[in-house]
JSON list of C-alpha atoms and ligand atoms in Angstrom, two decimals:
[
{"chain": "A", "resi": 1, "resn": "UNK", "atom": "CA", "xyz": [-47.14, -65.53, 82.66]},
{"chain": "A", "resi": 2, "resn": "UNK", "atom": "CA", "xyz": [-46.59, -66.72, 86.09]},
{"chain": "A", "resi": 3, "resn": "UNK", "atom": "CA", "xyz": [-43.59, -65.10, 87.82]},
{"chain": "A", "resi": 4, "resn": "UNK", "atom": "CA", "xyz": [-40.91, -67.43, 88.71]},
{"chain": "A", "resi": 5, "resn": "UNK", "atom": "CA", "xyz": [-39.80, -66.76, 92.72]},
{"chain": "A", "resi": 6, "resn": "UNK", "atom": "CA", "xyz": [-36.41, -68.05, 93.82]},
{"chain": "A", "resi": 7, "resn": "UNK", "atom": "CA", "xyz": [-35.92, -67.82, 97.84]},
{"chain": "A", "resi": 8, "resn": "UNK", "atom": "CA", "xyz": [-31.75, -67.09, 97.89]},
{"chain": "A", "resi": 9, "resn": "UNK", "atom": "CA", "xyz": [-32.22, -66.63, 101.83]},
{"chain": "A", "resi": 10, "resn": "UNK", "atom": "CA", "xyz": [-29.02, -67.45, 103.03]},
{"chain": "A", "resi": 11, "resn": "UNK", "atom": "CA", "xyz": [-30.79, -69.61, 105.46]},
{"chain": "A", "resi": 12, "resn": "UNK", "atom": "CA", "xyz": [-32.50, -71.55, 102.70]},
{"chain": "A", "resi": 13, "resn": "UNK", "atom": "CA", "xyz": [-29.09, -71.52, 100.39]},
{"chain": "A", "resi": 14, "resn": "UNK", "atom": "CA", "xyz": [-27.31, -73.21, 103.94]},
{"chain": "A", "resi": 15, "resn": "UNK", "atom": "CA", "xyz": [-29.78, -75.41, 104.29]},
{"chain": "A", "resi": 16, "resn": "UNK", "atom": "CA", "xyz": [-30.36, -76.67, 100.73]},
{"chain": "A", "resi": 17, "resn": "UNK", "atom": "CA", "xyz": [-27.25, -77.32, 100.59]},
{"chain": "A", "resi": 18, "resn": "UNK", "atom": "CA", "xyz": [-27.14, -80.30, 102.96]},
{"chain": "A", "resi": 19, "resn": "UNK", "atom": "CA", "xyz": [-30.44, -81.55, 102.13]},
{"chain": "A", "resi": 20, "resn": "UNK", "atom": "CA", "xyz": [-28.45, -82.41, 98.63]},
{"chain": "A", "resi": 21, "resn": "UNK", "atom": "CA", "xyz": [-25.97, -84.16, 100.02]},
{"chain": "A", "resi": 22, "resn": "UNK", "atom": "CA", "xyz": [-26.24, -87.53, 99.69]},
{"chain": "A", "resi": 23, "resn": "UNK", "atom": "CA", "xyz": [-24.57, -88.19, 102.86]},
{"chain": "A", "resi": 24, "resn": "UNK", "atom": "CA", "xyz": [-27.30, -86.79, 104.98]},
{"chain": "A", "resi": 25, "resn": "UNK", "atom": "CA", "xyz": [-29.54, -89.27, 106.17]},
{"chain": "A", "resi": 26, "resn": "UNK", "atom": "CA", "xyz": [-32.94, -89.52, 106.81]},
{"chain": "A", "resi": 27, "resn": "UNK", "atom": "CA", "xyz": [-33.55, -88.18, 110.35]},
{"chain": "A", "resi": 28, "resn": "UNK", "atom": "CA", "xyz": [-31.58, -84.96, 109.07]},
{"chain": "A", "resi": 29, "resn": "UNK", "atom": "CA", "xyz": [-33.15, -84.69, 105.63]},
{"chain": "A", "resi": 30, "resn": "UNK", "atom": "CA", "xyz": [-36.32, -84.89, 107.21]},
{"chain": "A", "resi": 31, "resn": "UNK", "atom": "CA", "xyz": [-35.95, -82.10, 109.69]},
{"chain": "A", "resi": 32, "resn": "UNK", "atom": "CA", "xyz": [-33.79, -80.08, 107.05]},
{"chain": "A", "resi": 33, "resn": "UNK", "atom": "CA", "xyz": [-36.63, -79.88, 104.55]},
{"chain": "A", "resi": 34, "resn": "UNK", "atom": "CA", "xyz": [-39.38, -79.02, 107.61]},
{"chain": "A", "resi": 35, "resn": "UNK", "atom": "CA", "xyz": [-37.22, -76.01, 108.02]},
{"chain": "A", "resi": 36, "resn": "UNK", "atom": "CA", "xyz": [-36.68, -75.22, 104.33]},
{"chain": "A", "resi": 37, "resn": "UNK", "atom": "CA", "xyz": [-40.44, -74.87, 104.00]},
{"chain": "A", "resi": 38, "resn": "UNK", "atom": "CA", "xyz": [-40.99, -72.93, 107.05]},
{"chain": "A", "resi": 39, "resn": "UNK", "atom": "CA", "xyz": [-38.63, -70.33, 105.53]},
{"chain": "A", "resi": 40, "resn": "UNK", "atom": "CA", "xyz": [-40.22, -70.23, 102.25]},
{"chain": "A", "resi": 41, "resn": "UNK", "atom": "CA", "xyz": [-43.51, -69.73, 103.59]},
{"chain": "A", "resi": 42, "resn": "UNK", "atom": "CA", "xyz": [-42.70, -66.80, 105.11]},
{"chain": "A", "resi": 43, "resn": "UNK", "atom": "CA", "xyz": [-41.53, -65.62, 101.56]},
{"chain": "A", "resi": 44, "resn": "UNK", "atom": "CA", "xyz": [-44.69, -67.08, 100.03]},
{"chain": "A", "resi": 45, "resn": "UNK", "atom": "CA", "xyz": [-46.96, -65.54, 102.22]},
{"chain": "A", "resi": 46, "resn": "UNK", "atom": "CA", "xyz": [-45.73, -61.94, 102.17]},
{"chain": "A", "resi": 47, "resn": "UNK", "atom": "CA", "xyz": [-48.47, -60.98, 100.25]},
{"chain": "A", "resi": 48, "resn": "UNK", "atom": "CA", "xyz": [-51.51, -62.46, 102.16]},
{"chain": "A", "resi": 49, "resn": "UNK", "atom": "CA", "xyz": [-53.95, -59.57, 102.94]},
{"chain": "A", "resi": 50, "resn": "UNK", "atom": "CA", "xyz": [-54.27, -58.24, 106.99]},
{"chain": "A", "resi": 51, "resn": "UNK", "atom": "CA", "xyz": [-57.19, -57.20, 108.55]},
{"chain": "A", "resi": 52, "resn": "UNK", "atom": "CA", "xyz": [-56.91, -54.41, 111.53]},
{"chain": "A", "resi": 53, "resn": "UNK", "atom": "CA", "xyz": [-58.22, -55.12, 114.75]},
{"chain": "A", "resi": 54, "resn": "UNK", "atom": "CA", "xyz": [-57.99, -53.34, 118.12]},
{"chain": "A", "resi": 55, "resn": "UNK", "atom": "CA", "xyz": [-55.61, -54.81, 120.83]},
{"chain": "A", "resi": 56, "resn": "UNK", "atom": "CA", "xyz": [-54.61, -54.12, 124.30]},
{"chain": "A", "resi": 57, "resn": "UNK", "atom": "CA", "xyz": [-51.55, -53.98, 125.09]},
{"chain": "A", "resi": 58, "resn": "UNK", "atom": "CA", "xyz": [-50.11, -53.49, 128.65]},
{"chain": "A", "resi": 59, "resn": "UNK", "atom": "CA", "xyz": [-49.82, -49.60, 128.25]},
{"chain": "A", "resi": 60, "resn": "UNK", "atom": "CA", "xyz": [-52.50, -48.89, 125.96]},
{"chain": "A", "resi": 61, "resn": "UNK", "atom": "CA", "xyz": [-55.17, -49.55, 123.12]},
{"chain": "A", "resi": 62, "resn": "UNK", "atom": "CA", "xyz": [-53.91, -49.97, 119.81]},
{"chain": "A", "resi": 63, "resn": "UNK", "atom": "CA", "xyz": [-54.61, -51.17, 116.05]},
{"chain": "A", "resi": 64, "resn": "UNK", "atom": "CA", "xyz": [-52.69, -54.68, 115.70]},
{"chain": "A", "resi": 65, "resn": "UNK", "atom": "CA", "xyz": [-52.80, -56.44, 112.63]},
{"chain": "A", "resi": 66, "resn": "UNK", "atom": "CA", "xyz": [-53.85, -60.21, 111.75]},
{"chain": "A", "resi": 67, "resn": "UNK", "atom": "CA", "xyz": [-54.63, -62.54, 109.05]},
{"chain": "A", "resi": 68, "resn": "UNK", "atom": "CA", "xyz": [-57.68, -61.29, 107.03]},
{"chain": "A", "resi": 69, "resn": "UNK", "atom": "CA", "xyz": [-60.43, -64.47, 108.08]},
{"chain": "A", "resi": 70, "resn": "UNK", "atom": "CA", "xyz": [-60.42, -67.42, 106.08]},
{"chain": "A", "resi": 71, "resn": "UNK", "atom": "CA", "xyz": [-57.84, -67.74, 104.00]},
{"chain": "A", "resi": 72, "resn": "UNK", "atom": "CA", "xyz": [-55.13, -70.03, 103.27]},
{"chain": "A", "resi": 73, "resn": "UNK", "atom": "CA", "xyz": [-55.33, -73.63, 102.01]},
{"chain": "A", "resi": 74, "resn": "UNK", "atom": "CA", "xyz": [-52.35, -76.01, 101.70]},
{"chain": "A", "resi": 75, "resn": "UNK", "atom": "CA", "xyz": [-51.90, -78.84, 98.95]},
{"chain": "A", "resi": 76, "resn": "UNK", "atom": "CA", "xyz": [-49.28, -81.07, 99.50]},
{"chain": "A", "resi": 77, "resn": "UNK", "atom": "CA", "xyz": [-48.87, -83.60, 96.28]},
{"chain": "A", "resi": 78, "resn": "UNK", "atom": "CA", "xyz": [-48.62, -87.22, 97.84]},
{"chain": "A", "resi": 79, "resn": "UNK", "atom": "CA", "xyz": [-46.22, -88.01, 98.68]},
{"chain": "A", "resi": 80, "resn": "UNK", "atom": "CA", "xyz": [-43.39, -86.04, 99.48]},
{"chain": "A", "resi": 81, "resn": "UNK", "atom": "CA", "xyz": [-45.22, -83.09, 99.66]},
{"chain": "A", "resi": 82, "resn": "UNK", "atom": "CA", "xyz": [-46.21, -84.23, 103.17]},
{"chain": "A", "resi": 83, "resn": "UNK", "atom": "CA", "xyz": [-42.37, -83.33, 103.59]},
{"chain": "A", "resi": 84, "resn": "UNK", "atom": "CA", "xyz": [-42.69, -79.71, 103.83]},
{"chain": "A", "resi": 85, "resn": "UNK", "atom": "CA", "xyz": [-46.09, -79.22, 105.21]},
{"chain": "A", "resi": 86, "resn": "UNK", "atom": "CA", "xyz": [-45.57, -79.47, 108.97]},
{"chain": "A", "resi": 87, "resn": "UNK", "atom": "CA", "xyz": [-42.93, -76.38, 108.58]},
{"chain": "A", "resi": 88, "resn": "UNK", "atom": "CA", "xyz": [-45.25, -74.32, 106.99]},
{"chain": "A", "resi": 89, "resn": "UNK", "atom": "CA", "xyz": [-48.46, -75.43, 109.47]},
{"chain": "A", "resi": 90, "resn": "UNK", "atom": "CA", "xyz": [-45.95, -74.54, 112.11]},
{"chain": "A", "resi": 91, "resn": "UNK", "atom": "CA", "xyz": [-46.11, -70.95, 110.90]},
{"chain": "A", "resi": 92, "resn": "UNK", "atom": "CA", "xyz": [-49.55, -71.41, 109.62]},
{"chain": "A", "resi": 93, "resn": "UNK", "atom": "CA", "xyz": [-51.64, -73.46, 111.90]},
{"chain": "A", "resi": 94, "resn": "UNK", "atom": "CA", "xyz": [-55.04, -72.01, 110.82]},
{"chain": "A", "resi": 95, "resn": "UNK", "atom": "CA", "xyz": [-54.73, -73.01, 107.41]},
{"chain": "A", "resi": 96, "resn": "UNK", "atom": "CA", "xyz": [-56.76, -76.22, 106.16]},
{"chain": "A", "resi": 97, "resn": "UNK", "atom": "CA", "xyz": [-54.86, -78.82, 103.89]},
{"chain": "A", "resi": 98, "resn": "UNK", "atom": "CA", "xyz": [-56.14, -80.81, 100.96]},
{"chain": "A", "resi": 99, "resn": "UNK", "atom": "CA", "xyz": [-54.14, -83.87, 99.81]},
{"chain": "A", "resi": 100, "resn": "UNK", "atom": "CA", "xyz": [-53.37, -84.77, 95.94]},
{"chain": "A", "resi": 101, "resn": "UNK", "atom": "CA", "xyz": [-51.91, -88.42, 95.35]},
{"chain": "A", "resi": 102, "resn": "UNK", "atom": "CA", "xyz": [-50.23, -88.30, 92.25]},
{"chain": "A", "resi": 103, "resn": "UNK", "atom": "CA", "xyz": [-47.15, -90.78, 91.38]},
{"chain": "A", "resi": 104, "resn": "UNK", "atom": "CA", "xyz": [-44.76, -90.76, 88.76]},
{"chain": "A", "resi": 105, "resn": "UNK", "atom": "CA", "xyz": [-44.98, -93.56, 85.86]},
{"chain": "A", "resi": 106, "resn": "UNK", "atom": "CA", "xyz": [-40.82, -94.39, 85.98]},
{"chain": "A", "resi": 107, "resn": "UNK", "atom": "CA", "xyz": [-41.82, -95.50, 82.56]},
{"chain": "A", "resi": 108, "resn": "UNK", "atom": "CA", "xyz": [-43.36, -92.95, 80.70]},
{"chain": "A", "resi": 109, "resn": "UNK", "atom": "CA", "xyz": [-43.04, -89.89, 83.33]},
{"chain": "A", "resi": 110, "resn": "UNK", "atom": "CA", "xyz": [-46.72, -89.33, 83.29]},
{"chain": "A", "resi": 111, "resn": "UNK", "atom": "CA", "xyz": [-48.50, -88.79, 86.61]},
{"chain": "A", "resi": 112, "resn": "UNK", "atom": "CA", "xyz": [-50.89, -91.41, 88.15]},
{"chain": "A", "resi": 113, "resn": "UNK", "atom": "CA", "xyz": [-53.80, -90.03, 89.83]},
{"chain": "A", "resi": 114, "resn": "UNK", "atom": "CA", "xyz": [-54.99, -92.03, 92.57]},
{"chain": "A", "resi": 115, "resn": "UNK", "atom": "CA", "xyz": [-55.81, -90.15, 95.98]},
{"chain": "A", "resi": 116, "resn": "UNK", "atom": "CA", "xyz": [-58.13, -86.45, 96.09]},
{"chain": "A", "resi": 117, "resn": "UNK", "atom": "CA", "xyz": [-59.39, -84.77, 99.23]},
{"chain": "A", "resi": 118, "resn": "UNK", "atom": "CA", "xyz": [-59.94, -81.48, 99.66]},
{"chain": "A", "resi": 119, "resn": "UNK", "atom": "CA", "xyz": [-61.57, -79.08, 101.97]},
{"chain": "A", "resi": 120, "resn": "UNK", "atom": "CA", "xyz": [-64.95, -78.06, 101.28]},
{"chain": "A", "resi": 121, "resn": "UNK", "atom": "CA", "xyz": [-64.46, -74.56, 101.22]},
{"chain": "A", "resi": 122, "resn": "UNK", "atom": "CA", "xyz": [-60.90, -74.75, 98.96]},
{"chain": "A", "resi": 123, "resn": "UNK", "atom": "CA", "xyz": [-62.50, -72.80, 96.24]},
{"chain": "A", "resi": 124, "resn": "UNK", "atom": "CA", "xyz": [-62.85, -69.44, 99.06]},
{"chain": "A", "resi": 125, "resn": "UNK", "atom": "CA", "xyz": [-58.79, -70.49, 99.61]},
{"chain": "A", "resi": 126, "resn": "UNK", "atom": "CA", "xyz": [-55.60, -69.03, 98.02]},
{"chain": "A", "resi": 127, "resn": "UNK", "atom": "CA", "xyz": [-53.71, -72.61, 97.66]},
{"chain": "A", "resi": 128, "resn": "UNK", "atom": "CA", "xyz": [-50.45, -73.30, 97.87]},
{"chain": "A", "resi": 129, "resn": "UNK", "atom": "CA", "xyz": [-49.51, -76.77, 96.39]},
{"chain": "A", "resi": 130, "resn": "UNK", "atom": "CA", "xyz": [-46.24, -78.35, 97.72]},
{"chain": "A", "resi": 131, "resn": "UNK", "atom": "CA", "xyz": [-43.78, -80.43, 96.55]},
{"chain": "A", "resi": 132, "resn": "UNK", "atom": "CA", "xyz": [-40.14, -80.59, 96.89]},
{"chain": "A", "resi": 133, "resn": "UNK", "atom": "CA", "xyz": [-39.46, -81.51, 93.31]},
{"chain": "A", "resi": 134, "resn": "UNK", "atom": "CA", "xyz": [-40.77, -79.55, 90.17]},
{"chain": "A", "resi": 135, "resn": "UNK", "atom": "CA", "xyz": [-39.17, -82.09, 87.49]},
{"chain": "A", "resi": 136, "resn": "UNK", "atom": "CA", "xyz": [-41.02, -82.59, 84.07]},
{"chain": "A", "resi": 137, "resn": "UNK", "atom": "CA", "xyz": [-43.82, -80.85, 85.50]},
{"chain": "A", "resi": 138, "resn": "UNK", "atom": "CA", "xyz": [-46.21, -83.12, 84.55]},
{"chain": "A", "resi": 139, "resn": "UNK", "atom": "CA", "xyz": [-47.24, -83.84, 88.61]},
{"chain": "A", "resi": 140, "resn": "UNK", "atom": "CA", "xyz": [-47.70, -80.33, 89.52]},
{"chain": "A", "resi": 141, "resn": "UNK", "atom": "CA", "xyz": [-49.94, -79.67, 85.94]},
{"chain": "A", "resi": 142, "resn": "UNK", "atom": "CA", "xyz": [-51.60, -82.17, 87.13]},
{"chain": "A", "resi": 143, "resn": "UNK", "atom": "CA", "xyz": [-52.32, -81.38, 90.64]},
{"chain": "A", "resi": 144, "resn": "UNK", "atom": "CA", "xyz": [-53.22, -77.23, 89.30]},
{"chain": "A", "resi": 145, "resn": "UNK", "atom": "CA", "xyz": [-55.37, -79.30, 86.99]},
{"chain": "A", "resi": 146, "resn": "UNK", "atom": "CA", "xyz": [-57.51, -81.43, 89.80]},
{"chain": "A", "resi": 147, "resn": "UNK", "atom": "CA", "xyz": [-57.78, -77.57, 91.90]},
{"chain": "A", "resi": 148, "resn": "UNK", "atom": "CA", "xyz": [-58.91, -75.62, 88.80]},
{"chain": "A", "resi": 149, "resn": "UNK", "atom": "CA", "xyz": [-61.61, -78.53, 87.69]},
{"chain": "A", "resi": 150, "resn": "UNK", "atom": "CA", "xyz": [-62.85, -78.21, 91.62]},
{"chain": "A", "resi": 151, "resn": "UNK", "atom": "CA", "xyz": [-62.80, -74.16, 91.04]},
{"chain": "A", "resi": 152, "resn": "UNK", "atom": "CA", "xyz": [-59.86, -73.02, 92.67]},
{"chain": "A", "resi": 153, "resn": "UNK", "atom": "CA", "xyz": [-58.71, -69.61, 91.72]},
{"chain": "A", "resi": 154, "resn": "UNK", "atom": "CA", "xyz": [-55.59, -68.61, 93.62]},
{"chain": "A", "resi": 155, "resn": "UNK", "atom": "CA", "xyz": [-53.15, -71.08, 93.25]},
{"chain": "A", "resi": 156, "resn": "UNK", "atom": "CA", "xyz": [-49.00, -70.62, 93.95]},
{"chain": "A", "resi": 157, "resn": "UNK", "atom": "CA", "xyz": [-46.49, -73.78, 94.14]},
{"chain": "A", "resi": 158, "resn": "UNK", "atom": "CA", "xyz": [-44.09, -74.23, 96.39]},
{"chain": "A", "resi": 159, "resn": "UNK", "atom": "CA", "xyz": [-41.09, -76.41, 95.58]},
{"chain": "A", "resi": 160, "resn": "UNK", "atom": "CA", "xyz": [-37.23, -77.06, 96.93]},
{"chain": "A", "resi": 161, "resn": "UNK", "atom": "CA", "xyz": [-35.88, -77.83, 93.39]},
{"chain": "A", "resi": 162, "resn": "UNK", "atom": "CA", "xyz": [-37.31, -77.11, 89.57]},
{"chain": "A", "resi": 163, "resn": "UNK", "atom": "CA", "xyz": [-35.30, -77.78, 86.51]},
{"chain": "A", "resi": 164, "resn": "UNK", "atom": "CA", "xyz": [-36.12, -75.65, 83.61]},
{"chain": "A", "resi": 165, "resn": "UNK", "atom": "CA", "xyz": [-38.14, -77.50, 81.89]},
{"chain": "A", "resi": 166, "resn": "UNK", "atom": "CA", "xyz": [-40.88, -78.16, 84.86]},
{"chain": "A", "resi": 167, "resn": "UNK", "atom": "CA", "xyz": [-40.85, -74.20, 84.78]},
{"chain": "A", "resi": 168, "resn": "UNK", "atom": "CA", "xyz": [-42.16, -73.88, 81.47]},
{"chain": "A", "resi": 169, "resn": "UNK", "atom": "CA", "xyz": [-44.34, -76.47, 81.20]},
{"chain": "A", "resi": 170, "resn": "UNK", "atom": "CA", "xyz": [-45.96, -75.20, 84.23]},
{"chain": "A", "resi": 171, "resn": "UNK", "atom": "CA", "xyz": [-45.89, -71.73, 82.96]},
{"chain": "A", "resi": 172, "resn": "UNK", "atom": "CA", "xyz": [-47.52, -73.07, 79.76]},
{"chain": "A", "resi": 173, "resn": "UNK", "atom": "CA", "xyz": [-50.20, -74.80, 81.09]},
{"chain": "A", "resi": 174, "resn": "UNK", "atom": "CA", "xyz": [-51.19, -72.36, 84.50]},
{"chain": "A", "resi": 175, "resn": "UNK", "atom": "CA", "xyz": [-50.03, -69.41, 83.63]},
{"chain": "A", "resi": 176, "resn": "UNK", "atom": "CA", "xyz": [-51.34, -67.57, 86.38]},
{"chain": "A", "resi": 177, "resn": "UNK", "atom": "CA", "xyz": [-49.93, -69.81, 89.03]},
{"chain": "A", "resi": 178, "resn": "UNK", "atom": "CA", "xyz": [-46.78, -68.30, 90.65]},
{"chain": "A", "resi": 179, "resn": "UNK", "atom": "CA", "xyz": [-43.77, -70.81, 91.29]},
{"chain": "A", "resi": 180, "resn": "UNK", "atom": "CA", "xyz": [-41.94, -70.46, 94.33]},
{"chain": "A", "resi": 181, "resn": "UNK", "atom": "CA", "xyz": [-38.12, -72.58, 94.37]},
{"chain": "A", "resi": 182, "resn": "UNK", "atom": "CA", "xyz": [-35.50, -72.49, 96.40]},
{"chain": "A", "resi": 183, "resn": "UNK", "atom": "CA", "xyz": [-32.88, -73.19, 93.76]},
{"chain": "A", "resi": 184, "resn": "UNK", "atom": "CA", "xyz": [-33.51, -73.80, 90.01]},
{"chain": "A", "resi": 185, "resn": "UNK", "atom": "CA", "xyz": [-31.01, -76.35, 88.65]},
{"chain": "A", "resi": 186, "resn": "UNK", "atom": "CA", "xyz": [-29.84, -77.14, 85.65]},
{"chain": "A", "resi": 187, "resn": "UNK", "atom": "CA", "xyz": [-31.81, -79.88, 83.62]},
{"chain": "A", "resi": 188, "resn": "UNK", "atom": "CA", "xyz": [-33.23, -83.30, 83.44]},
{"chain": "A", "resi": 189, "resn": "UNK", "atom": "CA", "xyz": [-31.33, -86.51, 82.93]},
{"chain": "A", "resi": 190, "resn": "UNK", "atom": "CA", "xyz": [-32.69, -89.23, 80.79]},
{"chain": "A", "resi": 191, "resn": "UNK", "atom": "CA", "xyz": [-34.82, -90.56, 83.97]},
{"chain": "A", "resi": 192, "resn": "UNK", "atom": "CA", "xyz": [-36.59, -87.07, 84.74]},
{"chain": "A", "resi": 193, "resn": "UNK", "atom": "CA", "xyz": [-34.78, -86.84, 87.39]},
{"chain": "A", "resi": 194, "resn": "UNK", "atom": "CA", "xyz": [-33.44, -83.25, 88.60]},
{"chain": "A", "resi": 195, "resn": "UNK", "atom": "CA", "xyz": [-29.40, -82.49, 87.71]},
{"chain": "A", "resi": 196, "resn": "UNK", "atom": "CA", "xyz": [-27.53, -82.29, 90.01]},
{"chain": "A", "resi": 197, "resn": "UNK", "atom": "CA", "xyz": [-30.89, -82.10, 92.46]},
{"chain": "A", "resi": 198, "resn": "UNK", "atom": "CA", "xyz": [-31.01, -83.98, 95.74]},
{"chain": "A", "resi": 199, "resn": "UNK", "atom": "CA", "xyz": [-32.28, -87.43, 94.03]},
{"chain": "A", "resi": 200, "resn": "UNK", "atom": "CA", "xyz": [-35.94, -89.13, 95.11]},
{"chain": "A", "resi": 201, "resn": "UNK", "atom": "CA", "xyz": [-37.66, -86.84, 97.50]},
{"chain": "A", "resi": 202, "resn": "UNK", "atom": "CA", "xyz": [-40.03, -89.05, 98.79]},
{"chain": "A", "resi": 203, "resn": "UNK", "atom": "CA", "xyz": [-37.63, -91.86, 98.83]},
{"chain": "A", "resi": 204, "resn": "UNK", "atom": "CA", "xyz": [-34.98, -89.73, 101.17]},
{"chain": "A", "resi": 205, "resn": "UNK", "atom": "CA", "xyz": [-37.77, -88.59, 103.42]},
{"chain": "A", "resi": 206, "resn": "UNK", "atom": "CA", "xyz": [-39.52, -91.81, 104.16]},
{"chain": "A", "resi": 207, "resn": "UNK", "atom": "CA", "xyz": [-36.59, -94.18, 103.69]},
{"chain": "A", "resi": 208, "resn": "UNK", "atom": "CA", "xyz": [-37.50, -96.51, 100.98]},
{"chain": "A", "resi": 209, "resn": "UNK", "atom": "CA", "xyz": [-34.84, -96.84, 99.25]},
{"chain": "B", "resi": 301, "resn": "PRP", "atom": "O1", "xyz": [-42.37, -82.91, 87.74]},
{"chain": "B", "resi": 301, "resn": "PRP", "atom": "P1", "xyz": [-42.52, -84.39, 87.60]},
{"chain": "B", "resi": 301, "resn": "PRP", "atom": "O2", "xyz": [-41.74, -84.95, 86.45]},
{"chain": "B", "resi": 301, "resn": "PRP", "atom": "O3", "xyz": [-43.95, -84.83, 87.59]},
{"chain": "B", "resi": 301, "resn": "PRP", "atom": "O4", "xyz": [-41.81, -85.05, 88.87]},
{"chain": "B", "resi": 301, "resn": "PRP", "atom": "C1", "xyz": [-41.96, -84.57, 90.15]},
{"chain": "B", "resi": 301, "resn": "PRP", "atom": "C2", "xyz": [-42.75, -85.51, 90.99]},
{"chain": "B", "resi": 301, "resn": "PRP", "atom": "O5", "xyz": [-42.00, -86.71, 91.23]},
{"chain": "B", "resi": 301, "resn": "PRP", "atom": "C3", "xyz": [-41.91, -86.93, 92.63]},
{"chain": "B", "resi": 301, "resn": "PRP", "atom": "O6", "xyz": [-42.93, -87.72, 93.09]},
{"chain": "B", "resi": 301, "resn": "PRP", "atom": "P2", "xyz": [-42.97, -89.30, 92.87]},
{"chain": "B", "resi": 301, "resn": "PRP", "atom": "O7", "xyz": [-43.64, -89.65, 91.61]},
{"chain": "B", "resi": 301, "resn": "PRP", "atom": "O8", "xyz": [-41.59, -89.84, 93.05]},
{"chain": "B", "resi": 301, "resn": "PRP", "atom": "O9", "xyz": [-43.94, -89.79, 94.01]},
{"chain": "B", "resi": 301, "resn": "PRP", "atom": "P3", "xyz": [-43.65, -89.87, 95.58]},
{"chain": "B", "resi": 301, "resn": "PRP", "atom": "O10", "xyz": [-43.79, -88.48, 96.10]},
{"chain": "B", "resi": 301, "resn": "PRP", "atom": "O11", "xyz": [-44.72, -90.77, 96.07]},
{"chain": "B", "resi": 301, "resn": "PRP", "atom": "O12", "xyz": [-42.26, -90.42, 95.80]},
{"chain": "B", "resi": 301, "resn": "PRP", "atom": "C4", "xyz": [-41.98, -85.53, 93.19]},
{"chain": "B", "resi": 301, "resn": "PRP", "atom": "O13", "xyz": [-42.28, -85.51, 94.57]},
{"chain": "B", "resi": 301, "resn": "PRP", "atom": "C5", "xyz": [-43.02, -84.90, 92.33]},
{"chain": "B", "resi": 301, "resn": "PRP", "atom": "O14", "xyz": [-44.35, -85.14, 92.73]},
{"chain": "B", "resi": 302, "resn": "URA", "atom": "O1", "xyz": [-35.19, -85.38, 90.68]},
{"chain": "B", "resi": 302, "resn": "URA", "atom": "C1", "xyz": [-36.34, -85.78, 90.93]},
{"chain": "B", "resi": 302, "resn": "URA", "atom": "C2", "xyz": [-37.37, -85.82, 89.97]},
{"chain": "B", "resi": 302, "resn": "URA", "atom": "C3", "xyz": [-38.59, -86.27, 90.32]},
{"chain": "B", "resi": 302, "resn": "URA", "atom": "N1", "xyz": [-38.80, -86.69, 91.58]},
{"chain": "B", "resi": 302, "resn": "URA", "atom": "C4", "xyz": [-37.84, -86.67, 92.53]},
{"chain": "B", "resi": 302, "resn": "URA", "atom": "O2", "xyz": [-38.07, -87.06, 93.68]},
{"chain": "B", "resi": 302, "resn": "URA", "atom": "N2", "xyz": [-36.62, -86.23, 92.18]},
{"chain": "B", "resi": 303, "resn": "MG", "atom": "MG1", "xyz": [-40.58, -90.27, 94.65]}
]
């Protein structure tokens, strides 16, 4: 079973707070969930794999450590994964990044495939697919689904907000995928959507509703 990671940084906790707020408008929810995701990559990432190389410093030679080569790959699920993935290329900025269009039927829930592109070396990546909202989980199944048929390996997700039930199902399916969340709420309401959540990701960050 995948393990279930929840980033309580205070930092995050602050932050999450306002990006629920339904006051906060666009500009701010924007920038709030850039930082969010810069955070938890630095939680994410704290088990990537260094390589030793020497360095000179002013004063003398010495064994530094880096990134081991060619490594990381970043999935953001169209569209609001786009959301979070400038904060983490911020801290990142070697990774490459491979886009999955999926949208939510209102109607039935199910995702809608309808956008793929992915590096050509993704399959030598460990892949992190992003999206604020883990709901039903049927999106993020989905988007595992699309990296494992490609032969992907290493796959985490990153998300803001799960509800329980996205947890399992995504456990179910991928159970070697580790989840990382910034909160995990309480449930789904008759819609899918998160309770009490932050409402439509992708409509708060791009202003279409
Ligand atoms: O866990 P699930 O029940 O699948 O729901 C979560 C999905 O729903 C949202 O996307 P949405 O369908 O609203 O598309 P958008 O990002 O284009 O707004 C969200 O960003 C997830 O991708
Ligand atoms: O609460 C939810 C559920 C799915 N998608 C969202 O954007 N929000
Ligand atoms: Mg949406």
């Amino acid at each position: 079973m995948g393990k279930l990671v929840i980033c309580d940084h205070p930092l995050i906790q602050h932050k999450l707070t306002f990006i629920r707020d339904v006051r906060t408008n666009t500009k701010d929810f924007r920038e709030l969930v850039d930082e969010v995701a810069s955070l938890m990559a630095y939680e994410i990432t704290r088990e990537v794999p260094l390589e030793t190389v020497k360095v000179q410093t002013p004063v003398a030679e010495m064994d530094g450590k880096i990134l081991a080569g060619r490594m990381l790959g970043l999935i953001p699920i169209l569209r609001a994964g786009l959301g979070m993935l400038d904060g983490i290329l911020k801290l990142i900025p070697a990774a490459k990044v491979g886009h999955v269009g999926l949208f939510r039927d209102p109607e039935t829930l199910q995702p809608v495939e309808y956008y793929t592109k992915l590096p050509t070396d993704v399959t030598e990546r460990e892949l992190i697919v992003i999206d604020p909202m883990l709901a039903t989980g049927g999106s993020a199944i989905a988007a595992i689904d699309v990296l494992k048929k490609r032969g992907c390996t290493q796959i985490k997700m990153m998300n803001l907000i799960a509800a329980p039930e996205g947890v399992k199902a995504v456990q179910e399916a991928h159970p070697d995928v580790d989840i990382y969340v910034a909160a995990l709420d309480e449930k789904l309401d008759d819609h899918g959507y998160i309770v009490p959540g932050l409402g439509d990701a992708g409509d708060r960050l791009f202003g279409t509703k």
